[in-house]
Coordinates of C-alpha atoms and ligand atoms in Angstrom, one line a residue:
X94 CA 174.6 -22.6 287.3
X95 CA 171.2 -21.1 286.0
X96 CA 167.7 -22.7 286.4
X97 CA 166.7 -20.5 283.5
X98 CA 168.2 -19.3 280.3
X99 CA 165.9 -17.3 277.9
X100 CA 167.6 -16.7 274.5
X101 CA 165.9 -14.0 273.2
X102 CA 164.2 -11.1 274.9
X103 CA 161.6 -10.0 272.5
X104 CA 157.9 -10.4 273.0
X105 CA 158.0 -14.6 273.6
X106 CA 161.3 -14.4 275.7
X107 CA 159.6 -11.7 278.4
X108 CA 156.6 -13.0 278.4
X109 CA 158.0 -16.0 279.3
X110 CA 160.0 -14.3 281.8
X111 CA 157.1 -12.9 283.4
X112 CA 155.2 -16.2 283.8
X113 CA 158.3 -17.9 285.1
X114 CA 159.0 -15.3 288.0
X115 CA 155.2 -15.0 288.5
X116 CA 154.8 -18.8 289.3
X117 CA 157.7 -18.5 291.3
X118 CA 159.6 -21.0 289.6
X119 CA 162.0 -18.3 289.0
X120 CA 163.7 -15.5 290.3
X121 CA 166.2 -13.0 289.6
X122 CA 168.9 -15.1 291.0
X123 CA 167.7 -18.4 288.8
X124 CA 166.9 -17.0 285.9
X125 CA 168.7 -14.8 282.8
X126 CA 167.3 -13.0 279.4
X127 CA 170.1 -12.8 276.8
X128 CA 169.1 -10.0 273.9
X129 CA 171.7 -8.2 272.0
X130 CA 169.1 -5.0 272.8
X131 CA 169.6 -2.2 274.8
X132 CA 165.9 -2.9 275.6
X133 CA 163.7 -5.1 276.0
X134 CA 160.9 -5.7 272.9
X135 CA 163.2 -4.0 270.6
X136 CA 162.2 -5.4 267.1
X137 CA 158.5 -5.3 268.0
X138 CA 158.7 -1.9 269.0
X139 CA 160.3 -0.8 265.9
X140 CA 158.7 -3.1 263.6
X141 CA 155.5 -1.7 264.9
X142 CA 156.4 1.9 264.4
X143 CA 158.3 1.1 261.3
X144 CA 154.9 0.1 259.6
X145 CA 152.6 2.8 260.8
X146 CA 150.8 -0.3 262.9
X147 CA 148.0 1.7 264.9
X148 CA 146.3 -1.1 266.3
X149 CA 147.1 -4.8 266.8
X150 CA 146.0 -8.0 264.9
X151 CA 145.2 -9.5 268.5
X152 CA 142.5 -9.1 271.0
X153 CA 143.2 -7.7 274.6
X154 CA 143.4 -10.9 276.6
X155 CA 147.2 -11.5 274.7
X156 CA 150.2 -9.2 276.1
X157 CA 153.0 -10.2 278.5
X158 CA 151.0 -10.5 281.9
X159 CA 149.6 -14.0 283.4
X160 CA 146.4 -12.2 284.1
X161 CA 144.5 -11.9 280.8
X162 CA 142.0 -8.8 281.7
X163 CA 145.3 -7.2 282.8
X164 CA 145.6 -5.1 280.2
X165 CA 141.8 -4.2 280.0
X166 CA 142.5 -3.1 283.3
X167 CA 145.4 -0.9 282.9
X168 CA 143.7 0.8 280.2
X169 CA 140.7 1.7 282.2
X170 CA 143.1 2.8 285.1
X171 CA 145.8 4.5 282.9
X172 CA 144.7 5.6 279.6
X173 CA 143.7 9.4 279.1
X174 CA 140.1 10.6 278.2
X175 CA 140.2 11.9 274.7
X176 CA 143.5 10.1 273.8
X177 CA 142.6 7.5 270.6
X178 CA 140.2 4.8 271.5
X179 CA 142.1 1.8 273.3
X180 CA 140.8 -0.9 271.4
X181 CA 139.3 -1.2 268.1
X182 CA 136.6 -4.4 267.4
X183 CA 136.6 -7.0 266.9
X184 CA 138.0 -8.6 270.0
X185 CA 138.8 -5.3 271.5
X186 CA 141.9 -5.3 269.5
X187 CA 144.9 -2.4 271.6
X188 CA 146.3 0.5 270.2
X189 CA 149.7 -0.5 269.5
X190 CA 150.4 3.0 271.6
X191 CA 148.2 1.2 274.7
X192 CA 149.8 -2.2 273.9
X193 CA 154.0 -0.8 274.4
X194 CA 152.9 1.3 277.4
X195 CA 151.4 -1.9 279.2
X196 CA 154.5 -3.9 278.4
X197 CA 156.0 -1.2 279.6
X198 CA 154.6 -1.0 282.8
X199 CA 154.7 -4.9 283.1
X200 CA 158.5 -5.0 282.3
X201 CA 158.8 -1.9 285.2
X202 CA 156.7 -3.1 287.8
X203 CA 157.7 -6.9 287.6
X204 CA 161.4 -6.1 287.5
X205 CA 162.2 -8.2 284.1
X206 CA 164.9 -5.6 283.0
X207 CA 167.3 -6.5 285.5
X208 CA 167.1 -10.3 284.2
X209 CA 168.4 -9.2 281.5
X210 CA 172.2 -9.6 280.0
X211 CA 172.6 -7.9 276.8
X212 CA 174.3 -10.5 274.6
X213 CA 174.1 -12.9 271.7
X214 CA 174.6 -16.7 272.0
X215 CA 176.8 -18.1 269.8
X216 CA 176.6 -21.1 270.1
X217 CA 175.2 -24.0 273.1
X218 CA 177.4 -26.6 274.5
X219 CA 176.4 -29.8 276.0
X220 CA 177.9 -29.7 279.6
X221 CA 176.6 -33.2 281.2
X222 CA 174.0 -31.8 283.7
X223 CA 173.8 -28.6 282.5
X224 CA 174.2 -26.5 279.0
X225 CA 176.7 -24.0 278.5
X226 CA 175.4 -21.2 276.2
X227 CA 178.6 -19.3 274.6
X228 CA 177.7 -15.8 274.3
X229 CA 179.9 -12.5 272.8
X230 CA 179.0 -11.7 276.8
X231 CA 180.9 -14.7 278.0
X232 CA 179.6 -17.9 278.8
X233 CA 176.6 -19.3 281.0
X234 CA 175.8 -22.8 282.6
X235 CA 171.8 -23.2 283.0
X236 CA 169.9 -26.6 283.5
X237 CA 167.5 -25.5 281.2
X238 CA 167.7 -23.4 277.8
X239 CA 164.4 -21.7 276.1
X240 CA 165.0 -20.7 272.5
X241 CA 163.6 -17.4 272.6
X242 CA 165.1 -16.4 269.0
X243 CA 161.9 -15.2 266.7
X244 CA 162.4 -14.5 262.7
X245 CA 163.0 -10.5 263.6
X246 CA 166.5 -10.7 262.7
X247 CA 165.9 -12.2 259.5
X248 CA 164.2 -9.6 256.8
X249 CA 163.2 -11.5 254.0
X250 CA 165.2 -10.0 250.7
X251 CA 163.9 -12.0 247.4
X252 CA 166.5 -12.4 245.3
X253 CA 165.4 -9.4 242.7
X254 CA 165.1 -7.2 245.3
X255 CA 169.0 -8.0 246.5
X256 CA 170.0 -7.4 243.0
X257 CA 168.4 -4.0 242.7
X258 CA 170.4 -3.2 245.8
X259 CA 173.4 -4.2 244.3
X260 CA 173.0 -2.3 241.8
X261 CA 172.4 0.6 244.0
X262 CA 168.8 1.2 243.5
X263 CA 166.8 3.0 246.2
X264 CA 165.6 -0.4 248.4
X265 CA 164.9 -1.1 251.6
X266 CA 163.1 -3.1 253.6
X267 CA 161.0 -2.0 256.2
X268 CA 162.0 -4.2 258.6
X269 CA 165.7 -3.1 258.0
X270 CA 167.4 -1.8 261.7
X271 CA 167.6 2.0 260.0
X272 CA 164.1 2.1 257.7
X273 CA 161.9 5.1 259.1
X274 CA 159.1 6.4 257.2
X275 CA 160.6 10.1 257.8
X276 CA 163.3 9.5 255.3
X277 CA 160.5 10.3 252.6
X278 CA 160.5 13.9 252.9
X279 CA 160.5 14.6 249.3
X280 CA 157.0 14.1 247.5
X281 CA 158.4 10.8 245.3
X282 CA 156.5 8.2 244.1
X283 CA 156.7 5.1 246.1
X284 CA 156.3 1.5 245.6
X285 CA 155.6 -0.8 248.6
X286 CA 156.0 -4.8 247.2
X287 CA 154.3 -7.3 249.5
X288 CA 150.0 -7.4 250.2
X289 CA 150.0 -8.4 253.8
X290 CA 149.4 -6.7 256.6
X291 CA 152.4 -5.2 257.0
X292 CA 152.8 -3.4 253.4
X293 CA 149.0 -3.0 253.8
X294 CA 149.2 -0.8 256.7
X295 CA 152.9 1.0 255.5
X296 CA 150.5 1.9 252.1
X297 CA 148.2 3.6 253.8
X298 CA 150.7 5.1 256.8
X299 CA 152.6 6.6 253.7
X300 CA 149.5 8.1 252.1
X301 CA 148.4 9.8 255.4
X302 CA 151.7 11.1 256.0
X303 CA 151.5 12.8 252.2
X304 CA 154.7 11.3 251.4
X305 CA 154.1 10.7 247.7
X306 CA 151.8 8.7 245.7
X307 CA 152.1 5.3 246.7
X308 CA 151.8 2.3 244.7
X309 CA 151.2 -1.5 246.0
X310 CA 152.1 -4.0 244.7
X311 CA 151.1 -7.1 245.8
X312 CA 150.5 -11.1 245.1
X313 CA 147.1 -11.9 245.1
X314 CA 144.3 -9.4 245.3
X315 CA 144.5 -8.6 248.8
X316 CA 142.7 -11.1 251.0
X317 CA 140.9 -9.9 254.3
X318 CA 140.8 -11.7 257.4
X319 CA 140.5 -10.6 260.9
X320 CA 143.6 -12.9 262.4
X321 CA 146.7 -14.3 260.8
X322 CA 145.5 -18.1 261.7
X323 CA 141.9 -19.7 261.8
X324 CA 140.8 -18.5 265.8
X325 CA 139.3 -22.3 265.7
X326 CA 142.9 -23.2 266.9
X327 CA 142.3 -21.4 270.1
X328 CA 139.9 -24.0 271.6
X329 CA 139.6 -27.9 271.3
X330 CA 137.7 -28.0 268.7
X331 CA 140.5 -27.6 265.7
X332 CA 143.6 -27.8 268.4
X333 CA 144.8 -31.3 268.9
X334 CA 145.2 -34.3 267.1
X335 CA 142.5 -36.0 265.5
X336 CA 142.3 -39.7 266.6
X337 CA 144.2 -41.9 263.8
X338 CA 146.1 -38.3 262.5
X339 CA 149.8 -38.9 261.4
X340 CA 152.6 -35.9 262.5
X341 CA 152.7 -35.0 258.6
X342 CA 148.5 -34.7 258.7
X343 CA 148.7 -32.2 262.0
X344 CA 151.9 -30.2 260.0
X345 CA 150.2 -29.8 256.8
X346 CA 146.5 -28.8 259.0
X347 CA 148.8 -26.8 260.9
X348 CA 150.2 -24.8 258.1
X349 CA 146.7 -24.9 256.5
X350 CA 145.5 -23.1 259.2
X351 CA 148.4 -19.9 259.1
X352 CA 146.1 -16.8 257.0
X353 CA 149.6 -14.8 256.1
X354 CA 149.6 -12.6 253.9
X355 CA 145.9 -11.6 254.7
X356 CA 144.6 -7.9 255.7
X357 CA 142.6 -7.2 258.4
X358 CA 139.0 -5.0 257.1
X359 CA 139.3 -2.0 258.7
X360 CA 143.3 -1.8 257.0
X361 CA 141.4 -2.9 253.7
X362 CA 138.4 -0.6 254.5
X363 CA 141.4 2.4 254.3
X364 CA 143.1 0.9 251.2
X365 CA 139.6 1.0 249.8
X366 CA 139.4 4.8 250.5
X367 CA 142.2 5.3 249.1
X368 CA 142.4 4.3 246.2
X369 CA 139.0 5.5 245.1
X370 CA 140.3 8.9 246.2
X371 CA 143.4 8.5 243.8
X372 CA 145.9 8.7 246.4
X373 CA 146.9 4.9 246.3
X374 CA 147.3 2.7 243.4
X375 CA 147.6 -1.5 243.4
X376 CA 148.9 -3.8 241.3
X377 CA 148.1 -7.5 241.4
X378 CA 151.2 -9.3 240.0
X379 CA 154.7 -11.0 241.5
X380 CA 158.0 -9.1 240.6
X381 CA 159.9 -11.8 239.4
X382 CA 163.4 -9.3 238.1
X383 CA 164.3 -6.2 238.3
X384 CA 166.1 -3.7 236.5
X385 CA 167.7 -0.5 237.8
X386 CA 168.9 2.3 235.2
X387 CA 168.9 6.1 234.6
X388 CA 167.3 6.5 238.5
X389 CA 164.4 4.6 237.0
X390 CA 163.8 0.5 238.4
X391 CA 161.8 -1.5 236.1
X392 CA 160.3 -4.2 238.0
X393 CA 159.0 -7.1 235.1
X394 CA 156.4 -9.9 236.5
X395 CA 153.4 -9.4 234.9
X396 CA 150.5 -7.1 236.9
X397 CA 147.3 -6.1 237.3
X398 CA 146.1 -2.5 238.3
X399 CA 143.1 -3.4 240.5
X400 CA 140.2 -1.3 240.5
X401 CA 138.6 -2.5 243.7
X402 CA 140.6 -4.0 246.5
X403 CA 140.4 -7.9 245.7
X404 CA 139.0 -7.3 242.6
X405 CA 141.5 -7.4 239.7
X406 CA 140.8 -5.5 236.8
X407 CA 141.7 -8.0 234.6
X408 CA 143.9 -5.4 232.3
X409 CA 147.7 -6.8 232.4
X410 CA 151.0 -4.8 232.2
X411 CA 154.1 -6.8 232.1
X412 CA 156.6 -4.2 233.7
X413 CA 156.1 -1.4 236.2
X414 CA 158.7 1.3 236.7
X415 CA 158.7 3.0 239.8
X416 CA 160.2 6.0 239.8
X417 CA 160.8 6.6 243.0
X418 CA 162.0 4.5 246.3
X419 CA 160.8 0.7 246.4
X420 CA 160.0 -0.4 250.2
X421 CA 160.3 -4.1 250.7
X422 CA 157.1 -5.2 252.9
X423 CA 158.0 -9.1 252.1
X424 CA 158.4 -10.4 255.9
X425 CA 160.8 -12.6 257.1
X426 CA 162.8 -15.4 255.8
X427 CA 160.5 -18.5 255.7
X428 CA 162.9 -20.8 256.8
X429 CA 161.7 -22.0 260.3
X430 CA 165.4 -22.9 261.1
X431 CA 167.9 -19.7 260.6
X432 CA 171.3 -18.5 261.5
X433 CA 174.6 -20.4 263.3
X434 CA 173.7 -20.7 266.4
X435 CA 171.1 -22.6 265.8
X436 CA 173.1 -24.7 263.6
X437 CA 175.8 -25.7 266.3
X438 CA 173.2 -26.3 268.5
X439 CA 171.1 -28.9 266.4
X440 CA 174.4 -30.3 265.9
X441 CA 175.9 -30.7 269.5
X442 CA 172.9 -32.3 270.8
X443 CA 171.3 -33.9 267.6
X444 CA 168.4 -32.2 267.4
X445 CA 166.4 -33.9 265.0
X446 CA 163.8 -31.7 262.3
X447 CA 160.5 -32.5 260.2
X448 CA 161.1 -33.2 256.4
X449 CA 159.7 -29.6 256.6
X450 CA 162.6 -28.1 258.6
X451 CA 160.9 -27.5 261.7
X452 CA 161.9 -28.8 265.1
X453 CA 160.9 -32.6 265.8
X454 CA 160.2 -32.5 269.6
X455 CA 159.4 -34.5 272.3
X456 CA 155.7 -34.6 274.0
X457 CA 155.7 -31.5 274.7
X458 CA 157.9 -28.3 273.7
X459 CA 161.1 -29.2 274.2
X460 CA 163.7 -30.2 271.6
X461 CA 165.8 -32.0 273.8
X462 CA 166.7 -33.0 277.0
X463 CA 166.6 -28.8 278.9
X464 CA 166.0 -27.5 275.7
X465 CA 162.5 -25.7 275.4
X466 CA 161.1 -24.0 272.1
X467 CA 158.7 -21.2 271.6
X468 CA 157.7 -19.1 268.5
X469 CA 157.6 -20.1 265.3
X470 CA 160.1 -23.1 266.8
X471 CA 157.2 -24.5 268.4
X472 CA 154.5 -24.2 265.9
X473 CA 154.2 -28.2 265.7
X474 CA 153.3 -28.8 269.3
X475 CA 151.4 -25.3 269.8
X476 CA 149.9 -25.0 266.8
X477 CA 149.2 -22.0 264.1
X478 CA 149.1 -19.4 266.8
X479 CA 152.8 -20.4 268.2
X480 CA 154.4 -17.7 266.4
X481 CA 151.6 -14.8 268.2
X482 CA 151.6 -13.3 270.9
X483 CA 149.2 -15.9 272.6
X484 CA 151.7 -18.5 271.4
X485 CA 154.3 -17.0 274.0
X486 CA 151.6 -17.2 276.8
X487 CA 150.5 -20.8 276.0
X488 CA 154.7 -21.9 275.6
X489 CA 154.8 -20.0 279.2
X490 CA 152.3 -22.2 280.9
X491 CA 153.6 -25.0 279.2
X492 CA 157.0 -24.3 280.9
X493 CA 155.2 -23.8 284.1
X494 CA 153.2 -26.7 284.0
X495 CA 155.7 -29.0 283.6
X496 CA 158.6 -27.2 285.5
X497 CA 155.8 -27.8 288.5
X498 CA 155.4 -31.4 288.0
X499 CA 158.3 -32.5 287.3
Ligands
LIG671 C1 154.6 -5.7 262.3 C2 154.1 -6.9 263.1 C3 152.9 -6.9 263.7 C4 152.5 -8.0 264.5 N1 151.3 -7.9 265.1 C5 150.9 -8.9 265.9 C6 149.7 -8.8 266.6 O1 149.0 -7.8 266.6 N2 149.4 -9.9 267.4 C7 150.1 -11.0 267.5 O2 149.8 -11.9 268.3 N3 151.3 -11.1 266.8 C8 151.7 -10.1 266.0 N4 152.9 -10.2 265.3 C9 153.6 -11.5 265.3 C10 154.5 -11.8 266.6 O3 153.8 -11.6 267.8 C11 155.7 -10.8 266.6 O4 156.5 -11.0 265.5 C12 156.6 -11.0 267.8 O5 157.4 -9.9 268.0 C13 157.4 -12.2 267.8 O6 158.2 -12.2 269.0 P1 159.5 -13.1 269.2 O7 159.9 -12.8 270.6 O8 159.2 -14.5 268.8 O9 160.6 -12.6 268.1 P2 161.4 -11.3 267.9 O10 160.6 -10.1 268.1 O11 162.2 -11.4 266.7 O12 162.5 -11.3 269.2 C14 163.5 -12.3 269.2 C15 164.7 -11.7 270.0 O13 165.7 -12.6 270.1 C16 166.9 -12.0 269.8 N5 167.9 -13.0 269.3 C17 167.9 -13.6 268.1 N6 169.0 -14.4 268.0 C18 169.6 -14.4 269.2 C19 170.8 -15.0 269.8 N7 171.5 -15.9 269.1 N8 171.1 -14.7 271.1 C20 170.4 -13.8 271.8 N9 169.3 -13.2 271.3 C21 168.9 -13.4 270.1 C22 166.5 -11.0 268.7 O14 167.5 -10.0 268.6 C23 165.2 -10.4 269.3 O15 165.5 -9.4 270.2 C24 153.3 -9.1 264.5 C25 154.5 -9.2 263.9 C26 154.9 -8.1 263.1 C27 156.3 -8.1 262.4

């Protein structure tokens, strides 16, 4: 029987692989990372690349390692003179580049490959004094269980957009395990649907690379903001309940405080190039159907070119026809709760939810009795930031803390 069962070995699952061997609660005969991968990081890796992401959202102190300046330190040590600058402000934000190849040398150096059992759990038995996870790789027994599982797996297709592609329009998602920008070789015009950071950064990755002109389409007149959540959760003075605060007051500040769908300034600084240079167009308007005939999709909703990014023009056109590939940019399915096994597991050990359908958990971050959360699982004990990166290191040192104590 395990001490430790990670499910899920993307960026939440090793990092809290890292600080469980580092506090040397765990070690590689305790403790086991279940990923369907090959590798460890998969998604991120891809997702990263897939977008064109050249520098992250998040300042230098978050990545995989317990020590925070680690990274500051391993580029100062490892990165070469004249390569791209290492960090970008503010918060000395990595180079996605700098970012993989410190993960990569923390995954290396502190052995957390060979933890790993490539594998998916299907589904997690109660066992009395221990919990049996049934995996396509066979079964495991472990006292404890940490639901590593993330959203990556779960590309969010609105239902127009899964209409065109039954009707065999040229969609994809870029998030889908085959999307890579390369396919666009031809000069076609492209549409990119969803204003967040992610279509943001594809927009102008595409317009770099010369692969057409490129058209966004987006919700809301792009809205800039250094991080995806309100940085006041990182200290005490917005995390934590208020005295007198109900559990639906802290979800709905909680939620309140999530900035999706915003664009960081220097990605909107580019959009703003761009489209003043012709090479980018946006539209301000939902798709709400689609319509895919003669290799032309007509996308109906009602739109707004802008002339300014987060200014709309106030002119209106109710269809748009792209002529050209349409790349979904619309994130991940917003249900917090996804997918069978977590199903059979909420069943087999009553795991209770929020009227919101998130996890109801105990004091701290586990759902029941050996059954830890982290990621957007946890987001009503950790906050806004649970889904982040620094939501995988503050989930680690919960685990520590009370794997220490108890
Ligand atoms: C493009 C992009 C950029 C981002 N940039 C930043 C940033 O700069 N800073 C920041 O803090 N955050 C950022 N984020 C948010 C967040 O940090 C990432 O989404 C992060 O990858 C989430 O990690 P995760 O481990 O929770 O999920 P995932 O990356 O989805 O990993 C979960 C893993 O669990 C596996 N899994 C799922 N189900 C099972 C099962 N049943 N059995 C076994 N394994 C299973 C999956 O295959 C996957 O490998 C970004 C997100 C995206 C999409």
């Amino acid at each position: 029987v395990l001490d430790w069962l990670v499910i899920g070995g993307g960026i939440h699952g090793t990092c809290i692989s890292r600080f469980l061997t580092a506090a040397n609660i765990a070690d590689g005969e305790t403790l086991r990372v279940l990923d369907p991968h090959p590798e460890p990081l998969r998604l991120w890796n891809r997702f990263g690349t897939a977008c064109g992401m050249a520098y992250l959202r998040s300042p230098s102190v978050h990545h995989l390692d317990v020590d925070p300046y680690a990274l500051d330190r391993f580029a100062e040590s490892s990165w070469p003179e004249g390569a791209e600058p290492p960090f970008r402000p503010p918060k000395d934000r990595p180079a996605f580049s700098l970012f993989r190849a410190h993960c990569d040398r923390v995954i290396r150096e502190r052995g957390l490959e060979s933890l790993r059992i490539r594998g998916r759990a299907l589904a997690l038995r109660n066992g009395g004094n221990h919990i049996v996870a049934e995996t396509d790789a066979g079964d495991f027994r472990a006292r404890n269980a940490v639901l590593a599982t993330g959203s990556g797996e779960r590309p969010r297709w609105p239902r127009w957009a899964r209409q065109l592609r039954e009707a065999g329009a040229p969609i994809s998602h870029v998030f889908d395990p085959d999307f890579s920008r390369e396919r666009f070789s031809e000069p076609k015009p492209i549409a990119v649907v969803g204003g967040g950071m992610t279509g943001a950064q594809l927009a102008a990755a595409l317009v770099a690379e010369n692969r057409g002109p490129v058209t966004l389409i987006a919700d809301h007149p792009l809205k800039t903001s250094p991080f995806d959540f309100d940085p006041c959760w990182l200290g005490p003075k917005c995390f934590g309940r208020r005295p007198g605060e109900s559990a639906d007051g802290w979800e709905a500040r909680v939620r309140a405080a999530r900035r999706d769908g915003t664009v960081t300034p220097d990605v909107a600084d580019r959009l703003r190039t761009d489209l003043r240079e012709g090479r980018l167009a946006i539209m301000d308007g939902q798709v709400r159907s689609g319509e895919f005939r003669n290799s032309e999709t007509r996308l109906t909703g009602g739109f707004s070119p802008l002339g300014e990014v987060g200014a709309s023009s106030g002119r209106k056109i109710e269809r748009f026809v792209a002529e050209g590939p349409i790349i979904l940019a619309t994130g991940f399915d917003s249900r917090v709760i996804g997918g069978r096994f977590l199903e059979t597991a909420m069943a087999e050990f009553d795991l209770k939810t929020t009227p919101e359908g998130r996890p109801r958990l105990n004091r701290d971050i586990r759902w029941g009795p050996g059954i830890w959360t982290t990621g957007v699982l946890a987001e009503t004990a950790l906050g806004p930031q649970a889904r982040n990166i620094v939501g995988a290191r503050h989930a680690a040192r919960a685990i520590v803390a009370t794997a220490e104590s108890e």
